[in-house]
Amino acid sequence: MAYFDAASSAPLHPVARQALLAALDEGWADPARLYREGRRARLLLDAAREAAAEAVGCRADELTFTSSGTRAVHSGIAGALAGRRRVGRHLIVSEVEHSSVLHAAEAHEADGGSVTRVPVDRQGRVAEGSYEAALREDTALACLQSANHEVGTEQPVAEVASVCRAAGVPLLVDAAQSLGWGPVGGDWSLLTASAHKWGGPPGTGLLVVRKGARFAPCGPVDERESGRAAGFENIPAIVAAAAALRAVRAEAAEEAVRLRELTERIRARVPRLVPDVEVVGDPVRRLPGVVTFSCLYVDGETLLHELDREGFSVSSGSSCTSSTLTPSHVLKAMGVLSEGNVRVSLPSGTPEEEVERFLAVLPGVVAGVREKLGAPAPAAPAAGREDALVVDALGRRCPIPVIELAKVFGDVPVGGTVRVLSDDEAARLDIPAWCEMRGQEYVGEEPADEGSAYVVRRVS
């Protein structure tokens, strides 16, 4: 089985496993106690904090261990907002942040705060100028991920941090996806990360609050972790997390080159092997091991199941794999095709042979899924038919509305239009994406008695 979903959770690093087992024997006692076992546990905790701080590029007393990366995000945002409540209650986030950041922003709004969501371009990248434009006198905090978890695009953290610093606004960086590859540059104020993203054990995160950043812990506090993370420290997991971070950093430079070559191979060859595919995300400024593409006329959930049957574990941002039947917020913000979405994120040590096997298997899997769904085969252009057609796809979920559009598109002459009636949220994203891929004109969305009408004009 080839595990290609390291962006969700990386396999436990061998060094982490060794450190975890050793710490289970040595680090079980209360590190706050003065007897021998407590002192031994405190030494392990302090050493892990020093190692993690060195990897982050901060002081050891600025780093707090938390029970997860999500907890680090929630505590970091709440504490920073509370620390600057006299300034105001305005929060800035990008539209492609991890759900933990967006959920914290929603909670802040529900509590009476205000939030500005900064858009991204089609490659998933924010413009530093957009953060500058979003800053206000009452801005308490800005948040920006170092790299996107779905498409791998790296963000201009240093530039945004500089803009925020000049305005006196702290920047919180979600570094979960990138910290294993290297420290985050720039003059940021807060940083969060999650150990299971770099091969540490799950249930361990870290929160960094640099000296000078105003921060007020929210909720009940105790004496542990500077009052920023209540509860007994999971010392074995913390020790394993720090050991894994040090180990992956030692391998990062060489492994990044190797994985980048493998993902570049996927980026270049998938569009040649599989027709009607859009590779998304920045082609250059991206994480080494992540590549994402979307396939027209494909049910994302079925595609993932078929790849699993072939021995490949991948993930998807397609609405077809979601219980809400709505596209990934990342793909939606980028304005790219969402149906048949596949994210390949290679863990360290992925053999070249597994990537080649994936490329050999993928075309047949996609073709099989398309055949089951009745996707159209390429056809010669037709002319002289009706100038306008209506496709009723109400009640039918992705990718059926786009499939039905493609089936009849050749039946209208150049200049003719097709109206697709659909009540699927994904159609609002996928039909314009289909037009861009096919070089046709997307006229726009019109109201309908039920759902919406998406109008497409044939230009070639």
PDB file of N, CA and C in Angstrom, residues 17-82:
ATOM      1  N   ARG A  17       9.546   7.118  17.247  1.00  0.00           N
ATOM      2  CA  ARG A  17       9.137   5.874  17.902  1.00  0.00           C
ATOM      3  C   ARG A  17      10.137   5.490  19.008  1.00  0.00           C
ATOM      4  N   GLN A  18      11.417   5.601  18.693  1.00  0.00           N
ATOM      5  CA  GLN A  18      12.440   5.272  19.689  1.00  0.00           C
ATOM      6  C   GLN A  18      12.375   6.218  20.884  1.00  0.00           C
ATOM      7  N   ALA A  19      12.215   7.508  20.605  1.00  0.00           N
ATOM      8  CA  ALA A  19      12.156   8.491  21.685  1.00  0.00           C
ATOM      9  C   ALA A  19      10.907   8.296  22.537  1.00  0.00           C
ATOM     10  N   LEU A  20       9.799   7.967  21.888  1.00  0.00           N
ATOM     11  CA  LEU A  20       8.543   7.756  22.608  1.00  0.00           C
ATOM     12  C   LEU A  20       8.661   6.583  23.578  1.00  0.00           C
ATOM     13  N   LEU A  21       9.209   5.482  23.102  1.00  0.00           N
ATOM     14  CA  LEU A  21       9.342   4.303  23.956  1.00  0.00           C
ATOM     15  C   LEU A  21      10.276   4.569  25.136  1.00  0.00           C
ATOM     16  N   ALA A  22      11.367   5.282  24.856  1.00  0.00           N
ATOM     17  CA  ALA A  22      12.306   5.589  25.937  1.00  0.00           C
ATOM     18  C   ALA A  22      11.673   6.525  26.962  1.00  0.00           C
ATOM     19  N   ALA A  23      10.922   7.516  26.485  1.00  0.00           N
ATOM     20  CA  ALA A  23      10.320   8.503  27.382  1.00  0.00           C
ATOM     21  C   ALA A  23       9.174   7.916  28.193  1.00  0.00           C
ATOM     22  N   LEU A  24       8.559   6.853  27.699  1.00  0.00           N
ATOM     23  CA  LEU A  24       7.512   6.190  28.476  1.00  0.00           C
ATOM     24  C   LEU A  24       8.077   5.625  29.776  1.00  0.00           C
ATOM     25  N   ASP A  25       9.318   5.212  29.738  1.00  0.00           N
ATOM     26  CA  ASP A  25       9.967   4.682  30.937  1.00  0.00           C
ATOM     27  C   ASP A  25      10.534   5.773  31.831  1.00  0.00           C
ATOM     28  N   GLU A  26      10.951   6.898  31.226  1.00  0.00           N
ATOM     29  CA  GLU A  26      11.669   7.923  31.982  1.00  0.00           C
ATOM     30  C   GLU A  26      10.846   9.180  32.262  1.00  0.00           C
ATOM     31  N   GLY A  27       9.785   9.400  31.471  1.00  0.00           N
ATOM     32  CA  GLY A  27       9.105  10.693  31.572  1.00  0.00           C
ATOM     33  C   GLY A  27       7.675  10.629  32.050  1.00  0.00           C
ATOM     34  N   TRP A  28       7.348   9.664  32.889  1.00  0.00           N
ATOM     35  CA  TRP A  28       5.963   9.506  33.332  1.00  0.00           C
ATOM     36  C   TRP A  28       5.611  10.337  34.561  1.00  0.00           C
ATOM     37  N   ALA A  29       6.607  10.803  35.272  1.00  0.00           N
ATOM     38  CA  ALA A  29       6.354  11.501  36.541  1.00  0.00           C
ATOM     39  C   ALA A  29       5.980  12.963  36.308  1.00  0.00           C
ATOM     40  N   ASP A  30       5.538  13.627  37.362  1.00  0.00           N
ATOM     41  CA  ASP A  30       5.144  15.036  37.306  1.00  0.00           C
ATOM     42  C   ASP A  30       6.405  15.906  37.265  1.00  0.00           C
ATOM     43  N   PRO A  31       6.605  16.662  36.160  1.00  0.00           N
ATOM     44  CA  PRO A  31       7.833  17.468  36.052  1.00  0.00           C
ATOM     45  C   PRO A  31       7.858  18.648  37.018  1.00  0.00           C
ATOM     46  N   ALA A  32       6.750  18.911  37.695  1.00  0.00           N
ATOM     47  CA  ALA A  32       6.722  20.004  38.664  1.00  0.00           C
ATOM     48  C   ALA A  32       7.204  19.566  40.035  1.00  0.00           C
ATOM     49  N   ARG A  33       7.443  18.262  40.228  1.00  0.00           N
ATOM     50  CA  ARG A  33       7.865  17.768  41.536  1.00  0.00           C
ATOM     51  C   ARG A  33       9.391  17.782  41.656  1.00  0.00           C
ATOM     52  N   LEU A  34       9.855  17.838  42.904  1.00  0.00           N
ATOM     53  CA  LEU A  34      11.285  17.996  43.145  1.00  0.00           C
ATOM     54  C   LEU A  34      12.010  16.684  43.406  1.00  0.00           C
ATOM     55  N   TYR A  35      11.293  15.595  43.539  1.00  0.00           N
ATOM     56  CA  TYR A  35      11.974  14.327  43.755  1.00  0.00           C
ATOM     57  C   TYR A  35      12.598  13.818  42.455  1.00  0.00           C
ATOM     58  N   ARG A  36      13.340  12.725  42.559  1.00  0.00           N
ATOM     59  CA  ARG A  36      14.181  12.248  41.452  1.00  0.00           C
ATOM     60  C   ARG A  36      13.394  12.030  40.167  1.00  0.00           C
ATOM     61  N   GLU A  37      12.261  11.314  40.282  1.00  0.00           N
ATOM     62  CA  GLU A  37      11.492  11.012  39.067  1.00  0.00           C
ATOM     63  C   GLU A  37      10.947  12.296  38.417  1.00  0.00           C
ATOM     64  N   GLY A  38      10.534  13.254  39.253  1.00  0.00           N
ATOM     65  CA  GLY A  38      10.045  14.526  38.731  1.00  0.00           C
ATOM     66  C   GLY A  38      11.150  15.321  38.066  1.00  0.00           C
ATOM     67  N   ARG A  39      12.353  15.314  38.684  1.00  0.00           N
ATOM     68  CA  ARG A  39      13.479  16.038  38.075  1.00  0.00           C
ATOM     69  C   ARG A  39      13.857  15.427  36.737  1.00  0.00           C
ATOM     70  N   ARG A  40      13.785  14.088  36.656  1.00  0.00           N
ATOM     71  CA  ARG A  40      14.112  13.410  35.396  1.00  0.00           C
ATOM     72  C   ARG A  40      13.099  13.789  34.313  1.00  0.00           C
ATOM     73  N   ALA A  41      11.828  13.835  34.680  1.00  0.00           N
ATOM     74  CA  ALA A  41      10.802  14.238  33.716  1.00  0.00           C
ATOM     75  C   ALA A  41      11.000  15.689  33.283  1.00  0.00           C
ATOM     76  N   ARG A  42      11.357  16.561  34.223  1.00  0.00           N
ATOM     77  CA  ARG A  42      11.599  17.966  33.893  1.00  0.00           C
ATOM     78  C   ARG A  42      12.773  18.123  32.944  1.00  0.00           C
ATOM     79  N   LEU A  43      13.814  17.341  33.124  1.00  0.00           N
ATOM     80  CA  LEU A  43      14.958  17.402  32.212  1.00  0.00           C
ATOM     81  C   LEU A  43      14.542  17.022  30.797  1.00  0.00           C
ATOM     82  N   LEU A  44      13.728  15.976  30.678  1.00  0.00           N
ATOM     83  CA  LEU A  44      13.246  15.574  29.348  1.00  0.00           C
ATOM     84  C   LEU A  44      12.401  16.668  28.717  1.00  0.00           C
ATOM     85  N   LEU A  45      11.507  17.261  29.503  1.00  0.00           N
ATOM     86  CA  LEU A  45      10.639  18.319  28.984  1.00  0.00           C
ATOM     87  C   LEU A  45      11.447  19.537  28.565  1.00  0.00           C
ATOM     88  N   ASP A  46      12.408  19.936  29.392  1.00  0.00           N
ATOM     89  CA  ASP A  46      13.227  21.107  29.058  1.00  0.00           C
ATOM     90  C   ASP A  46      14.077  20.867  27.815  1.00  0.00           C
ATOM     91  N   ALA A  47      14.623  19.656  27.691  1.00  0.00           N
ATOM     92  CA  ALA A  47      15.440  19.343  26.513  1.00  0.00           C
ATOM     93  C   ALA A  47      14.599  19.358  25.247  1.00  0.00           C
ATOM     94  N   ALA A  48      13.377  18.818  25.336  1.00  0.00           N
ATOM     95  CA  ALA A  48      12.488  18.830  24.175  1.00  0.00           C
ATOM     96  C   ALA A  48      12.118  20.258  23.788  1.00  0.00           C
ATOM     97  N   ARG A  49      11.880  21.099  24.781  1.00  0.00           N
ATOM     98  CA  ARG A  49      11.537  22.497  24.486  1.00  0.00           C
ATOM     99  C   ARG A  49      12.704  23.215  23.824  1.00  0.00           C
ATOM    100  N   GLU A  50      13.909  22.978  24.304  1.00  0.00           N
ATOM    101  CA  GLU A  50      15.090  23.598  23.694  1.00  0.00           C
ATOM    102  C   GLU A  50      15.262  23.151  22.242  1.00  0.00           C
ATOM    103  N   ALA A  51      15.074  21.852  21.995  1.00  0.00           N
ATOM    104  CA  ALA A  51      15.234  21.334  20.643  1.00  0.00           C
ATOM    105  C   ALA A  51      14.178  21.902  19.704  1.00  0.00           C
ATOM    106  N   ALA A  52      12.920  21.966  20.166  1.00  0.00           N
ATOM    107  CA  ALA A  52      11.858  22.506  19.328  1.00  0.00           C
ATOM    108  C   ALA A  52      12.062  23.994  19.076  1.00  0.00           C
ATOM    109  N   ALA A  53      12.487  24.726  20.100  1.00  0.00           N
ATOM    110  CA  ALA A  53      12.719  26.159  19.938  1.00  0.00           C
ATOM    111  C   ALA A  53      13.846  26.434  18.947  1.00  0.00           C
ATOM    112  N   GLU A  54      14.871  25.604  18.989  1.00  0.00           N
ATOM    113  CA  GLU A  54      15.971  25.762  18.031  1.00  0.00           C
ATOM    114  C   GLU A  54      15.473  25.558  16.601  1.00  0.00           C
ATOM    115  N   ALA A  55      14.594  24.565  16.410  1.00  0.00           N
ATOM    116  CA  ALA A  55      14.060  24.296  15.073  1.00  0.00           C
ATOM    117  C   ALA A  55      13.162  25.431  14.593  1.00  0.00           C
ATOM    118  N   VAL A  56      12.403  26.005  15.506  1.00  0.00           N
ATOM    119  CA  VAL A  56      11.504  27.106  15.139  1.00  0.00           C
ATOM    120  C   VAL A  56      12.282  28.390  14.901  1.00  0.00           C
ATOM    121  N   GLY A  57      13.323  28.602  15.713  1.00  0.00           N
ATOM    122  CA  GLY A  57      14.067  29.847  15.652  1.00  0.00           C
ATOM    123  C   GLY A  57      13.544  30.847  16.665  1.00  0.00           C
ATOM    124  N   CYS A  58      13.232  30.362  17.872  1.00  0.00           N
ATOM    125  CA  CYS A  58      12.720  31.231  18.914  1.00  0.00           C
ATOM    126  C   CYS A  58      13.400  30.880  20.238  1.00  0.00           C
ATOM    127  N   ARG A  59      13.089  31.614  21.281  1.00  0.00           N
ATOM    128  CA  ARG A  59      13.597  31.304  22.607  1.00  0.00           C
ATOM    129  C   ARG A  59      12.775  30.179  23.216  1.00  0.00           C
ATOM    130  N   ALA A  60      13.416  29.394  24.062  1.00  0.00           N
ATOM    131  CA  ALA A  60      12.712  28.264  24.677  1.00  0.00           C
ATOM    132  C   ALA A  60      11.547  28.743  25.539  1.00  0.00           C
ATOM    133  N   ASP A  61      11.693  29.894  26.202  1.00  0.00           N
ATOM    134  CA  ASP A  61      10.602  30.365  27.063  1.00  0.00           C
ATOM    135  C   ASP A  61       9.478  31.028  26.270  1.00  0.00           C
ATOM    136  N   GLU A  62       9.613  31.074  24.954  1.00  0.00           N
ATOM    137  CA  GLU A  62       8.527  31.572  24.104  1.00  0.00           C
ATOM    138  C   GLU A  62       7.654  30.440  23.571  1.00  0.00           C
ATOM    139  N   LEU A  63       8.066  29.206  23.797  1.00  0.00           N
ATOM    140  CA  LEU A  63       7.405  28.048  23.190  1.00  0.00           C
ATOM    141  C   LEU A  63       6.614  27.265  24.228  1.00  0.00           C
ATOM    142  N   THR A  64       5.359  26.999  23.891  1.00  0.00           N
ATOM    143  CA  THR A  64       4.457  26.230  24.739  1.00  0.00           C
ATOM    144  C   THR A  64       4.008  24.986  23.989  1.00  0.00           C
ATOM    145  N   PHE A  65       4.005  23.848  24.662  1.00  0.00           N
ATOM    146  CA  PHE A  65       3.464  22.629  24.069  1.00  0.00           C
ATOM    147  C   PHE A  65       1.965  22.539  24.379  1.00  0.00           C
ATOM    148  N   THR A  66       1.190  22.157  23.377  1.00  0.00           N
ATOM    149  CA  THR A  66      -0.265  22.058  23.522  1.00  0.00           C
ATOM    150  C   THR A  66      -0.715  20.637  23.188  1.00  0.00           C
ATOM    151  N   SER A  67      -2.007  20.389  23.368  1.00  0.00           N
ATOM    152  CA  SER A  67      -2.540  19.047  23.140  1.00  0.00           C
ATOM    153  C   SER A  67      -2.811  18.747  21.674  1.00  0.00           C
ATOM    154  N   SER A  68      -2.680  19.733  20.793  1.00  0.00           N
ATOM    155  CA  SER A  68      -2.836  19.515  19.347  1.00  0.00           C
ATOM    156  C   SER A  68      -2.500  20.806  18.625  1.00  0.00           C
ATOM    157  N   GLY A  69      -2.338  20.706  17.299  1.00  0.00           N
ATOM    158  CA  GLY A  69      -2.134  21.905  16.507  1.00  0.00           C
ATOM    159  C   GLY A  69      -3.363  22.786  16.498  1.00  0.00           C
ATOM    160  N   THR A  70      -4.544  22.170  16.466  1.00  0.00           N
ATOM    161  CA  THR A  70      -5.791  22.941  16.495  1.00  0.00           C
ATOM    162  C   THR A  70      -5.912  23.709  17.806  1.00  0.00           C
ATOM    163  N   ARG A  71      -5.575  23.062  18.924  1.00  0.00           N
ATOM    164  CA  ARG A  71      -5.613  23.755  20.209  1.00  0.00           C
ATOM    165  C   ARG A  71      -4.623  24.910  20.224  1.00  0.00           C
ATOM    166  N   ALA A  72      -3.469  24.738  19.613  1.00  0.00           N
ATOM    167  CA  ALA A  72      -2.488  25.822  19.537  1.00  0.00           C
ATOM    168  C   ALA A  72      -3.056  27.008  18.762  1.00  0.00           C
ATOM    169  N   VAL A  73      -3.729  26.735  17.642  1.00  0.00           N
ATOM    170  CA  VAL A  73      -4.342  27.799  16.844  1.00  0.00           C
ATOM    171  C   VAL A  73      -5.414  28.521  17.644  1.00  0.00           C
ATOM    172  N   HIS A  74      -6.324  27.757  18.233  1.00  0.00           N
ATOM    173  CA  HIS A  74      -7.426  28.381  18.973  1.00  0.00           C
ATOM    174  C   HIS A  74      -6.910  29.192  20.164  1.00  0.00           C
ATOM    175  N   SER A  75      -5.944  28.637  20.901  1.00  0.00           N
ATOM    176  CA  SER A  75      -5.389  29.364  22.042  1.00  0.00           C
ATOM    177  C   SER A  75      -4.609  30.588  21.592  1.00  0.00           C
ATOM    178  N   GLY A  76      -3.853  30.440  20.487  1.00  0.00           N
ATOM    179  CA  GLY A  76      -3.055  31.555  19.993  1.00  0.00           C
ATOM    180  C   GLY A  76      -3.906  32.716  19.527  1.00  0.00           C
ATOM    181  N   ILE A  77      -4.965  32.423  18.763  1.00  0.00           N
ATOM    182  CA  ILE A  77      -5.828  33.495  18.257  1.00  0.00           C
ATOM    183  C   ILE A  77      -6.590  34.147  19.399  1.00  0.00           C
ATOM    184  N   ALA A  78      -7.163  33.330  20.274  1.00  0.00           N
ATOM    185  CA  ALA A  78      -7.935  33.892  21.386  1.00  0.00           C
ATOM    186  C   ALA A  78      -7.052  34.721  22.312  1.00  0.00           C
ATOM    187  N   GLY A  79      -5.858  34.217  22.619  1.00  0.00           N
ATOM    188  CA  GLY A  79      -4.975  34.937  23.514  1.00  0.00           C
ATOM    189  C   GLY A  79      -4.463  36.240  22.929  1.00  0.00           C
ATOM    190  N   ALA A  80      -4.137  36.236  21.638  1.00  0.00           N
ATOM    191  CA  ALA A  80      -3.652  37.455  20.991  1.00  0.00           C
ATOM    192  C   ALA A  80      -4.756  38.502  20.897  1.00  0.00           C
ATOM    193  N   LEU A  81      -5.975  38.062  20.568  1.00  0.00           N
ATOM    194  CA  LEU A  81      -7.098  39.003  20.493  1.00  0.00           C
ATOM    195  C   LEU A  81      -7.402  39.584  21.865  1.00  0.00           C
ATOM    196  N   ALA A  82      -7.366  38.719  22.881  1.00  0.00           N
ATOM    197  CA  ALA A  82      -7.637  39.212  24.237  1.00  0.00           C
ATOM    198  C   ALA A  82      -6.550  40.173  24.705  1.00  0.00           C
TER     199      ALA A  82
END
